[in-house]
Amino acid sequence: MKKSPRLLFWLVLLMFILAACQTAAPSAEEVVPDGQDTAATPEATAAATVADPLIVLIDNDEGPITPPNFNTFIGYYLVGWVYDPLFARTPDLQVVPALATGYTVSDDGLTWTIQLRDDVKWHDGEPFTAEDVIFSYNFLVDAGRAATLNAIENIEATNEHEVVITLSSPNPFFLREGLAGSFIMPEHIWRDQEPISGELSQFQGQIGTGAYKLSEIVPGESYTFVANPDYFRGPPKVNTIIAKIVKDRTQQFNQLRTAAAHAVLSSVPPAQVEQLASDPAIKLAQGSDFFNYIFYLNGSRPPFDKLEVRQAVAKAIDTKMLVDTVLLGQGVELPLSWYHPEIPWAPNVPREFDPEEAKTLLDTAGLTDSDGDGIREFNGQPTAFEVLCDTNNPVEVRSTELIIGMLQDIGLGATQKCLDIDTEVTFIWPNFVAVAEPDYDMAIWGWSSGTQFQQGFVTGLLHSDFGGVGWANLTGLADPEMDALLEGLTSNPDQAAADDASRAIQERIAGTLPFIPLMSPGGNFAYRPEAYDGWVYMNGTGIVSSWSFLPENAAQ
């Protein structure tokens, strides 16, 4: 999911939530038993006084804030304020029971028996039951909103508080990416809705089991959340939260400085970190942020369908300069294999900045400068490619400026086209449904941190079943060999076998370059401690998760 709309992320898909501080993501067996406290940290202790309402700023309109429909990784976490999954990830990325109390798995990895809580009610007072789980998983899969649940072949209830899930094939990521990444919806509210991907944007739902009730939505302006005093993990520490939509980052920090807002839920751009850190009224919550920027070339559109051209662009981009200049050294270069270098399963295939080799590759691909004006021609015309970016993201704006200069150094003509993120999405990811022929030349794009710690996310990111299995494939590039590798990724319940398949996929990313990984910034999240000082930093993600508002023993 993109930083802004990138990430559909249930994503996310998505979504999300990376291992930071060199913390490895938990294996499918690492479910913390009831009674073990994993969330009680000094950072989780709230201030004596809490602003009511607490005003937090977000970058974009997130739509209705429902499990099948939100726009970005921030939207995904706002969904988590209102709805719960069966299992949840703690701030240090362990997996703990949520709406479930436990599970067992058959020896062949195909049958999952899951016990559910019997003391949970929806916000409207209706009881939560196994039928809600069955409805939700079927709905999300049918709507194309839960790639992590696609392995489910059958799901049925043995009683009101137990479900049995049968998978079509073993999936080593099913617990931490499927069960812990998919929220449960109330059947009695959603039963009349059609699960049609791209056509769910108007239904707001608003009823969940979560720590907060979504009490008001003002489209394009704000969301108001009111604490659920009967929440099964304990009453939240903040009574009312208003999430205001402010797209301009400068305006966000001006409102924070003047106390018109109390926190910003997106990481501070590197250029503003020092200034905000020097303000005595503002604190920065700092940690790893596996949010990642990559550079897309439209593989469905010549000449980017040629491997030599993609290789040339990769060799022309000086990612060290981008980190030093744009991120002010507050970040890392990503390897060509995409996953962050701190990820345990990342092979970290190195990149090489070599403009001269890039020129040779372009010559080989037939892009030459016949008239000597410094701009290569393609199909008899001077190259004049557009590079899309998010006009409200300073990192993207400055990075595309520098990249265009690097492309011009190897003779590729390019211009910057920065758009409002909602408009940009219509070209790259229309209706958040991947298409085989997207309408762009090149683009810089950001995916949220959670996409990095999910080994299975690459299936949606790369599979050539555009809009289906490849729900997040924005490359326009079909690669049958990659499809075969992806289909083998989740076919074995053994984690070691999955790691081997993951490495093979990453090596093919580095070899075929469906996209060009760029960099990952550090995480800096600004807030006013006099309004609320109980923010909890989730590894690789930041302060946006519901753990920031839950009681200290909530993970027990």
Coordinates of C-alpha atoms in Angstrom, one line a residue:
M1 CA 0.0 0.0 0.0
K2 CA 1.4 3.1 -0.7
K3 CA 2.3 5.5 1.8
S4 CA -0.8 7.0 1.0
P5 CA -3.0 4.9 -1.1
R6 CA -0.5 2.3 -1.6
L7 CA -1.5 0.0 0.3
L8 CA -4.6 -1.4 0.5
F9 CA -3.2 -2.9 2.5
W10 CA -4.6 -5.3 4.5
L11 CA -2.1 -5.2 2.9
V12 CA -1.4 -5.2 3.4
L13 CA -2.4 -5.9 2.8
L14 CA -1.7 -5.3 4.0
M15 CA -0.3 -5.1 5.8
F16 CA 1.2 -4.7 7.8
I17 CA 4.1 -4.5 10.1
L18 CA 7.7 -4.8 10.1
A19 CA 10.4 -6.2 12.2
A20 CA 12.5 -3.4 13.3
C21 CA 15.4 -3.0 15.7
Q22 CA 16.7 -6.1 14.0
T23 CA 13.8 -8.0 15.4
A24 CA 12.9 -11.0 13.3
A25 CA 9.2 -11.6 12.4
P26 CA 7.6 -14.3 14.4
S27 CA 7.2 -17.7 12.9
A28 CA 3.8 -19.3 12.5
E29 CA 4.2 -21.1 15.8
E30 CA 5.1 -18.1 17.8
V31 CA 1.7 -17.4 19.4
V32 CA 2.2 -15.8 22.8
P33 CA 0.0 -17.6 25.4
D34 CA -2.6 -15.8 27.5
G35 CA -1.0 -14.3 30.5
Q36 CA 2.3 -13.3 29.0
D37 CA 2.6 -9.5 28.9
T38 CA 4.3 -8.2 25.7
A39 CA 2.9 -4.7 25.4
A40 CA 3.7 -3.2 28.8
T41 CA 6.5 -0.8 28.1
P42 CA 7.4 2.6 29.5
E43 CA 6.2 4.2 26.3
A44 CA 2.8 2.8 26.9
T45 CA 2.2 4.8 30.1
A46 CA -0.3 7.6 29.4
A47 CA 0.2 11.1 30.7
A48 CA -1.8 12.3 33.7
T49 CA -4.0 14.4 31.5
V50 CA -5.3 13.4 28.0
A51 CA -6.8 15.8 25.5
D52 CA -10.5 15.1 24.8
P53 CA -10.8 15.1 21.9
L54 CA -7.3 14.0 20.9
I55 CA -6.7 15.4 17.4
V56 CA -4.5 13.4 15.1
L57 CA -3.6 14.2 11.5
I58 CA -3.7 11.8 8.5
D59 CA -2.6 12.4 4.9
N60 CA -5.7 11.2 2.9
D61 CA -9.3 10.4 2.9
E62 CA -9.4 6.7 3.8
G63 CA -12.9 5.9 2.6
P64 CA -15.4 4.2 4.9
I65 CA -12.8 2.6 7.3
T66 CA -14.0 -1.0 6.8
P67 CA -12.1 -4.3 6.5
P68 CA -12.8 -4.5 2.7
N69 CA -12.3 -0.9 1.9
F70 CA -9.6 1.7 3.0
N71 CA -7.1 3.5 1.0
T72 CA -3.7 3.4 2.6
F73 CA -1.7 1.7 5.3
I74 CA -2.9 4.4 7.8
G75 CA -6.4 3.4 6.8
Y76 CA -5.6 -0.2 7.6
Y77 CA -4.6 0.7 11.1
L78 CA -7.6 3.0 11.6
V79 CA -9.7 -0.1 10.6
G80 CA -7.9 -1.8 13.5
W81 CA -9.2 0.8 15.9
V82 CA -12.8 -0.3 15.1
Y83 CA -12.5 -4.0 14.1
D84 CA -10.5 -6.9 15.4
P85 CA -8.8 -9.9 13.7
L86 CA -8.8 -13.4 15.2
F87 CA -5.1 -13.0 16.2
A88 CA -3.2 -9.7 16.5
R89 CA 0.4 -8.6 16.2
T90 CA 1.9 -6.9 19.3
P91 CA 4.2 -3.9 19.1
D92 CA 7.2 -6.3 18.9
L93 CA 5.4 -8.4 16.3
Q94 CA 4.6 -11.4 18.3
V95 CA 1.2 -13.1 17.5
V96 CA -1.3 -13.1 20.3
P97 CA -5.0 -14.2 20.5
A98 CA -7.6 -11.5 19.8
L99 CA -11.1 -12.6 18.9
A100 CA -9.7 -16.1 19.0
T101 CA -8.5 -17.8 22.2
G102 CA -6.3 -20.5 20.5
Y103 CA -6.0 -22.9 17.7
T104 CA -4.7 -26.3 16.6
V105 CA -3.4 -27.5 13.2
S106 CA -3.4 -30.9 11.7
D107 CA -0.1 -32.6 11.0
D108 CA -0.5 -32.0 7.2
G109 CA -1.0 -28.3 7.8
L110 CA -4.4 -28.3 6.1
T111 CA -6.9 -28.2 8.9
W112 CA -7.1 -25.3 11.4
T113 CA -9.4 -25.6 14.4
I114 CA -9.9 -22.1 16.0
Q115 CA -11.5 -21.4 19.3
L116 CA -13.3 -18.0 19.6
R117 CA -14.1 -15.7 22.5
D118 CA -17.6 -16.1 23.9
D119 CA -17.7 -12.7 25.7
V120 CA -17.5 -10.3 22.8
K121 CA -20.3 -8.1 21.4
W122 CA -20.5 -5.9 18.4
H123 CA -20.8 -2.1 19.0
D124 CA -24.6 -2.4 18.5
G125 CA -24.9 -5.1 21.2
E126 CA -25.2 -8.1 19.0
P127 CA -23.1 -11.1 20.0
F128 CA -20.0 -12.1 18.0
T129 CA -20.1 -15.7 16.8
A130 CA -18.5 -18.1 14.4
E131 CA -20.9 -17.1 11.7
D132 CA -19.3 -13.7 11.6
V133 CA -15.9 -15.2 10.9
I134 CA -17.3 -17.4 8.1
F135 CA -19.1 -14.5 6.5
S136 CA -16.1 -12.2 6.8
Y137 CA -13.5 -14.5 5.3
N138 CA -15.8 -15.5 2.4
F139 CA -16.7 -11.8 1.7
L140 CA -13.1 -10.6 1.8
V141 CA -11.9 -13.3 -0.5
D142 CA -14.8 -12.8 -3.0
A143 CA -14.2 -9.1 -3.0
G144 CA -10.5 -9.6 -3.8
R145 CA -9.5 -7.9 -0.5
A146 CA -7.7 -10.8 1.3
A147 CA -5.1 -12.5 -0.8
T148 CA -3.7 -13.9 2.5
L149 CA -6.9 -16.0 2.8
N150 CA -7.0 -17.4 -0.7
A151 CA -5.8 -20.7 0.4
I152 CA -9.0 -21.4 2.3
E153 CA -11.0 -24.2 0.6
N154 CA -13.7 -24.5 3.2
I155 CA -14.7 -22.9 6.5
E156 CA -17.5 -24.1 8.8
A157 CA -18.7 -23.7 12.4
T158 CA -18.7 -26.6 14.9
N159 CA -20.5 -24.4 17.4
E160 CA -21.1 -20.7 18.0
H161 CA -17.5 -20.2 19.2
E162 CA -15.4 -22.6 17.1
V163 CA -14.6 -22.7 13.4
V164 CA -12.7 -25.3 11.3
I165 CA -10.8 -24.0 8.3
T166 CA -9.6 -26.3 5.6
L167 CA -6.8 -25.1 3.3
S168 CA -6.3 -26.2 -0.3
S169 CA -2.6 -26.4 0.4
P170 CA -0.3 -25.8 3.3
N171 CA 0.6 -22.2 4.0
P172 CA 3.4 -21.4 6.4
F173 CA 2.2 -17.8 6.6
F174 CA -1.4 -18.4 7.3
L175 CA -1.3 -17.5 11.0
R176 CA 0.7 -14.3 11.0
E177 CA -0.4 -13.0 7.6
G178 CA -3.9 -14.4 7.2
L179 CA -5.5 -14.9 10.6
A180 CA -3.6 -12.0 12.1
G181 CA -4.0 -9.7 9.1
S182 CA -7.7 -9.9 8.3
F183 CA -10.4 -8.2 10.3
I184 CA -13.8 -9.7 11.2
M185 CA -17.0 -7.9 10.1
P186 CA -20.6 -8.3 11.5
E187 CA -22.7 -10.5 9.3
H188 CA -25.9 -8.8 10.4
I189 CA -24.6 -5.4 9.1
W190 CA -22.9 -6.6 5.9
R191 CA -25.1 -9.5 4.7
D192 CA -26.9 -7.4 2.0
Q193 CA -23.7 -6.0 0.5
E194 CA -22.3 -7.4 -2.7
P195 CA -18.6 -8.4 -2.5
I196 CA -17.6 -6.7 -5.8
S197 CA -14.1 -5.4 -5.9
G198 CA -13.9 -1.7 -6.7
E199 CA -17.6 -1.1 -5.9
L200 CA -17.6 -1.1 -2.1
S201 CA -16.6 2.5 -1.5
Q202 CA -19.9 3.9 -0.4
F203 CA -20.9 1.4 2.4
Q204 CA -19.6 2.7 5.8
G205 CA -20.7 -0.1 8.1
Q206 CA -19.2 1.6 11.2
I207 CA -20.0 -1.4 13.6
G208 CA -17.1 -3.4 14.9
T209 CA -15.9 -5.1 18.0
G210 CA -12.8 -2.9 18.5
A211 CA -11.5 -0.5 21.0
Y212 CA -13.3 2.4 19.3
K213 CA -16.6 3.1 17.7
L214 CA -16.5 5.1 14.5
S215 CA -19.1 7.6 15.4
E216 CA -18.9 10.1 12.6
I217 CA -17.4 10.4 9.1
V218 CA -17.1 13.7 7.3
P219 CA -15.9 12.7 3.8
G220 CA -12.7 14.5 2.9
E221 CA -12.4 16.1 6.3
S222 CA -12.4 13.9 9.4
Y223 CA -13.3 10.7 11.3
T224 CA -14.4 10.7 14.9
F225 CA -13.7 7.7 17.1
V226 CA -15.3 7.2 20.5
A227 CA -13.9 4.8 23.1
N228 CA -15.7 1.4 23.6
P229 CA -15.8 1.1 27.4
D230 CA -16.8 -2.6 27.1
Y231 CA -13.8 -3.5 24.9
F232 CA -12.7 -7.1 25.9
R233 CA -9.0 -6.0 26.4
G234 CA -10.1 -3.1 28.7
P235 CA -11.3 0.4 28.1
P236 CA -9.1 2.6 25.9
K237 CA -7.0 5.4 27.6
V238 CA -8.2 8.1 25.2
N239 CA -12.0 8.9 25.2
T240 CA -12.4 10.6 21.8
I241 CA -10.0 10.8 18.8
I242 CA -10.6 13.0 15.8
A243 CA -8.5 12.0 12.8
K244 CA -8.4 15.1 10.5
I245 CA -7.4 14.8 6.9
V246 CA -4.6 17.3 6.1
K247 CA -2.8 16.4 2.9
D248 CA -0.1 19.1 3.0
R249 CA 2.7 18.1 5.3
T250 CA 3.7 21.7 6.0
Q251 CA 0.2 22.4 7.2
Q252 CA 0.3 19.3 9.4
F253 CA 3.3 20.4 11.3
N254 CA 2.1 24.0 11.6
Q255 CA -1.1 22.7 13.2
L256 CA 1.1 20.6 15.5
R257 CA 3.2 23.5 16.6
T258 CA 0.2 25.7 17.3
A259 CA -1.6 22.9 19.2
A260 CA -4.4 22.8 16.7
A261 CA -3.5 19.1 16.5
H262 CA -1.8 16.8 18.9
A263 CA 0.0 14.2 16.7
V264 CA 0.8 13.4 13.1
L265 CA 0.4 9.7 12.1
S266 CA 2.8 9.8 9.2
S267 CA 6.6 9.9 9.7
V268 CA 8.2 13.3 9.6
P269 CA 10.1 14.0 6.4
P270 CA 13.9 14.0 7.0
A271 CA 14.3 17.7 6.3
Q272 CA 11.9 18.6 9.1
V273 CA 13.2 16.3 11.8
E274 CA 15.7 18.6 13.4
Q275 CA 13.4 21.6 13.5
L276 CA 10.6 19.6 15.2
A277 CA 13.0 18.0 17.6
S278 CA 14.2 21.4 18.7
D279 CA 10.6 22.5 19.7
P280 CA 10.2 21.9 23.5
A281 CA 6.5 21.3 23.1
I282 CA 7.0 18.5 20.6
K283 CA 8.4 15.0 21.0
L284 CA 9.5 12.5 18.4
A285 CA 8.8 8.8 18.7
Q286 CA 11.6 7.2 16.8
G287 CA 12.3 3.7 15.5
S288 CA 12.6 1.6 12.4
D289 CA 10.3 2.3 9.5
F290 CA 10.3 -0.3 6.8
F291 CA 8.2 1.9 4.6
N292 CA 9.9 1.5 1.2
Y293 CA 10.2 3.5 -2.0
I294 CA 10.5 1.8 -5.3
F295 CA 10.7 3.0 -8.9
Y296 CA 8.2 1.5 -11.3
L297 CA 8.7 1.1 -15.0
N298 CA 5.5 0.1 -17.0
G299 CA 6.5 -3.3 -18.4
S300 CA 3.5 -3.4 -20.6
R301 CA 4.7 -0.3 -22.5
P302 CA 7.8 -0.3 -24.8
P303 CA 10.6 0.2 -24.3
F304 CA 10.3 -0.8 -20.6
D305 CA 9.3 -4.3 -21.7
K306 CA 13.0 -4.8 -22.6
L307 CA 15.1 -6.1 -19.7
E308 CA 18.1 -4.1 -21.0
V309 CA 16.2 -0.9 -20.5
R310 CA 15.1 -1.7 -17.0
Q311 CA 18.7 -2.7 -16.2
A312 CA 20.0 0.5 -17.6
V313 CA 17.6 2.6 -15.5
A314 CA 18.6 0.7 -12.4
K315 CA 22.3 1.3 -13.0
A316 CA 21.6 5.0 -13.7
I317 CA 20.0 5.6 -10.3
D318 CA 22.4 6.5 -7.5
T319 CA 20.4 5.4 -4.5
K320 CA 23.2 6.4 -2.1
M321 CA 22.8 10.0 -3.3
L322 CA 19.0 9.7 -2.8
V323 CA 19.5 8.5 0.8
D324 CA 22.1 11.2 1.6
T325 CA 20.4 14.0 -0.2
V326 CA 16.7 13.4 0.1
L327 CA 16.6 11.4 3.4
L328 CA 19.5 13.4 4.8
G329 CA 21.2 10.1 5.6
Q330 CA 18.2 9.0 7.7
G331 CA 17.6 5.8 5.9
V332 CA 19.1 2.9 4.0
E333 CA 19.5 1.9 0.4
L334 CA 17.3 -1.1 -0.6
P335 CA 19.0 -4.1 -2.3
L336 CA 17.8 -5.1 -5.8
S337 CA 16.0 -8.0 -4.1
W338 CA 13.7 -5.4 -2.5
Y339 CA 13.3 -6.7 1.1
H340 CA 14.9 -4.4 3.7
P341 CA 18.4 -5.5 4.6
E342 CA 17.3 -6.2 8.2
I343 CA 14.7 -8.7 7.2
P344 CA 15.9 -12.2 8.3
W345 CA 15.1 -13.9 5.0
A346 CA 16.5 -11.2 2.7
P347 CA 19.5 -12.3 0.5
N348 CA 20.4 -8.6 0.0
V349 CA 21.4 -8.8 -3.7
P350 CA 23.7 -5.7 -4.1
R351 CA 23.1 -3.0 -6.6
E352 CA 25.6 -1.2 -8.8
F353 CA 25.6 2.4 -9.8
D354 CA 27.2 2.4 -13.3
P355 CA 26.0 5.1 -15.7
E356 CA 28.5 4.0 -18.4
E357 CA 27.2 0.4 -18.4
A358 CA 23.7 1.9 -18.5
K359 CA 24.5 3.7 -21.7
T360 CA 25.9 0.5 -23.2
L361 CA 22.7 -1.4 -22.3
L362 CA 20.5 1.3 -23.9
D363 CA 22.6 1.0 -27.1
T364 CA 22.0 -2.7 -27.1
A365 CA 18.3 -2.1 -26.7
G366 CA 18.3 0.1 -29.7
L367 CA 17.8 3.5 -28.0
T368 CA 20.4 5.6 -29.6
D369 CA 21.1 9.4 -30.0
S370 CA 21.2 9.7 -33.8
D371 CA 21.3 13.5 -34.0
G372 CA 23.8 14.0 -31.2
D373 CA 21.5 16.3 -29.1
G374 CA 22.1 14.2 -26.0
I375 CA 18.6 12.6 -26.0
R376 CA 18.1 9.1 -27.3
E377 CA 15.4 8.3 -29.7
F378 CA 12.9 5.4 -29.5
N379 CA 10.8 4.5 -32.5
G380 CA 12.2 7.5 -34.3
Q381 CA 11.2 10.0 -31.7
P382 CA 13.2 11.6 -28.9
T383 CA 12.5 9.9 -25.6
A384 CA 10.2 12.1 -23.4
F385 CA 8.9 9.9 -20.6
E386 CA 6.7 11.1 -17.7
V387 CA 7.6 10.2 -14.1
L388 CA 4.7 10.2 -11.7
C389 CA 4.9 11.1 -8.0
D390 CA 2.8 12.2 -5.1
T391 CA 2.8 16.0 -5.0
N392 CA 2.2 16.1 -1.3
N393 CA 5.2 13.9 -0.5
P394 CA 8.4 15.9 -0.4
V395 CA 10.6 12.7 -0.5
E396 CA 8.9 11.7 -3.8
V397 CA 9.0 15.1 -5.3
R398 CA 12.7 15.6 -4.6
S399 CA 13.6 12.1 -5.5
T400 CA 11.9 12.3 -8.9
E401 CA 13.8 15.5 -9.6
L402 CA 17.1 13.8 -9.0
I403 CA 16.2 10.6 -10.8
I404 CA 15.2 12.6 -13.9
G405 CA 18.6 14.2 -13.9
M406 CA 20.2 10.8 -13.6
L407 CA 18.1 9.5 -16.6
Q408 CA 19.1 12.5 -18.6
D409 CA 22.8 11.7 -17.9
I410 CA 22.3 8.4 -19.8
G411 CA 20.4 10.1 -22.6
L412 CA 16.8 9.4 -21.5
G413 CA 14.4 12.3 -21.7
A414 CA 12.0 12.6 -18.8
T415 CA 9.8 15.1 -17.1
Q416 CA 8.2 15.1 -13.7
K417 CA 4.5 14.8 -13.3
C418 CA 3.5 15.1 -9.6
L419 CA -0.2 14.7 -8.8
D420 CA -2.5 14.5 -5.9
I421 CA -2.3 11.0 -4.7
D422 CA -5.9 10.2 -5.5
T423 CA -5.3 11.3 -9.1
E424 CA -2.0 9.4 -9.3
V425 CA -3.7 6.2 -8.3
T426 CA -6.1 6.4 -11.2
F427 CA -3.2 6.0 -13.6
I428 CA -1.2 3.3 -11.7
W429 CA -3.8 1.4 -9.7
P430 CA -7.3 2.3 -10.9
N431 CA -9.9 1.6 -8.2
F432 CA -7.0 -0.2 -6.4
V433 CA -7.4 -3.1 -8.9
A434 CA -4.2 -4.0 -10.8
V435 CA -4.5 -3.9 -14.5
A436 CA -2.4 -5.5 -17.3
E437 CA -1.8 -2.2 -19.0
P438 CA -1.6 0.7 -16.5
D439 CA -1.5 4.2 -17.9
Y440 CA 2.0 5.5 -17.0
D441 CA 5.6 5.4 -18.1
M442 CA 7.5 5.6 -14.8
A443 CA 6.6 6.3 -11.2
I444 CA 8.0 6.5 -7.8
W445 CA 5.8 4.6 -5.3
G446 CA 5.8 3.8 -1.6
W447 CA 4.7 0.6 0.1
S448 CA 3.9 0.5 3.8
S449 CA 6.2 -1.2 6.3
G450 CA 3.9 -4.2 6.7
T451 CA 4.5 -5.4 3.1
Q452 CA 8.1 -6.0 4.0
F453 CA 7.7 -8.4 6.8
Q454 CA 5.1 -10.5 5.0
Q455 CA 6.9 -13.2 3.0
G456 CA 3.7 -13.9 1.1
F457 CA 3.1 -10.4 0.0
V458 CA 5.3 -10.8 -3.0
T459 CA 2.6 -13.0 -4.6
G460 CA 0.2 -10.1 -4.8
L461 CA 3.0 -7.7 -5.8
L462 CA 4.3 -9.8 -8.7
H463 CA 1.9 -12.4 -10.0
S464 CA 0.7 -11.8 -13.5
D465 CA -2.9 -12.6 -12.7
F466 CA -3.5 -8.8 -12.7
G467 CA -6.4 -7.8 -10.4
G468 CA -6.6 -11.4 -9.1
V469 CA -3.8 -13.2 -7.4
G470 CA -1.6 -10.3 -8.5
W471 CA -3.9 -7.7 -6.9
A472 CA -1.0 -5.4 -6.2
N473 CA 1.0 -5.9 -9.4
L474 CA 1.5 -2.4 -10.7
T475 CA 4.3 -3.3 -13.1
G476 CA 2.4 -4.3 -16.2
L477 CA 4.9 -7.1 -16.5
A478 CA 3.9 -10.8 -16.9
D479 CA 6.6 -13.3 -16.0
P480 CA 5.6 -17.0 -16.2
E481 CA 8.8 -18.1 -14.4
M482 CA 8.1 -15.7 -11.5
D483 CA 4.5 -17.0 -11.4
A484 CA 5.8 -20.5 -10.9
L485 CA 8.1 -19.5 -8.1
L486 CA 5.3 -17.6 -6.4
E487 CA 2.9 -20.5 -6.6
G488 CA 5.6 -22.7 -4.9
L489 CA 6.1 -20.1 -2.1
T490 CA 3.2 -21.2 0.1
S491 CA 2.9 -24.9 -1.0
N492 CA 4.9 -26.3 1.9
P493 CA 4.1 -25.8 5.6
D494 CA 7.8 -26.0 6.4
Q495 CA 9.3 -22.5 7.1
A496 CA 12.7 -23.5 5.9
A497 CA 11.3 -24.5 2.5
A498 CA 9.3 -21.2 2.4
D499 CA 12.5 -19.3 3.1
D500 CA 14.3 -21.0 0.2
A501 CA 11.4 -20.1 -2.1
S502 CA 11.5 -16.6 -0.9
R503 CA 15.2 -16.2 -1.6
A504 CA 14.6 -17.6 -5.2
I505 CA 11.9 -15.0 -5.8
Q506 CA 14.0 -12.2 -4.5
E507 CA 16.9 -13.2 -6.7
R508 CA 14.6 -13.2 -9.7
I509 CA 13.4 -9.7 -8.7
A510 CA 17.0 -8.6 -8.8
G511 CA 17.6 -10.3 -12.1
T512 CA 14.5 -9.3 -14.0
L513 CA 13.8 -5.9 -12.3
P514 CA 10.0 -5.8 -12.5
F515 CA 10.6 -2.7 -10.4
I516 CA 13.7 -0.9 -9.0
P517 CA 14.0 -0.8 -5.2
L518 CA 15.2 2.6 -4.0
M519 CA 15.4 3.3 -0.2
S520 CA 13.7 3.0 3.2
P521 CA 13.6 5.9 5.6
G522 CA 13.9 6.0 9.4
G523 CA 10.8 6.5 11.5
N524 CA 10.1 9.8 13.2
F525 CA 6.6 10.5 14.5
A526 CA 5.8 13.9 16.0
Y527 CA 3.3 14.6 18.9
R528 CA 2.6 17.0 21.7
P529 CA 3.2 15.1 25.0
E530 CA 1.0 17.5 27.1
A531 CA -2.0 16.3 25.1
Y532 CA -1.1 12.6 25.3
D533 CA 2.2 10.8 26.0
G534 CA 1.1 7.2 25.8
W535 CA 2.1 6.5 22.2
V536 CA 3.5 3.0 21.6
Y537 CA 5.9 2.5 18.7
M538 CA 5.1 -0.6 16.7
N539 CA 8.3 -2.1 15.2
G540 CA 8.8 -0.9 11.6
T541 CA 5.5 0.9 11.5
G542 CA 5.2 3.8 14.0
I543 CA 2.6 5.0 16.5
V544 CA -0.7 4.6 14.5
S545 CA -1.8 1.1 15.8
S546 CA -4.5 0.7 18.4
W547 CA -1.8 -0.4 20.9
S548 CA -1.1 3.3 21.5
F549 CA -4.5 3.6 23.3
L550 CA -5.0 0.2 25.0
P551 CA -4.3 -0.6 28.7
E552 CA -0.8 -1.7 29.6
N553 CA -1.8 -5.4 30.0
A554 CA -3.9 -5.5 26.8
A555 CA -1.7 -8.2 25.2
Q556 CA -2.3 -10.6 28.0

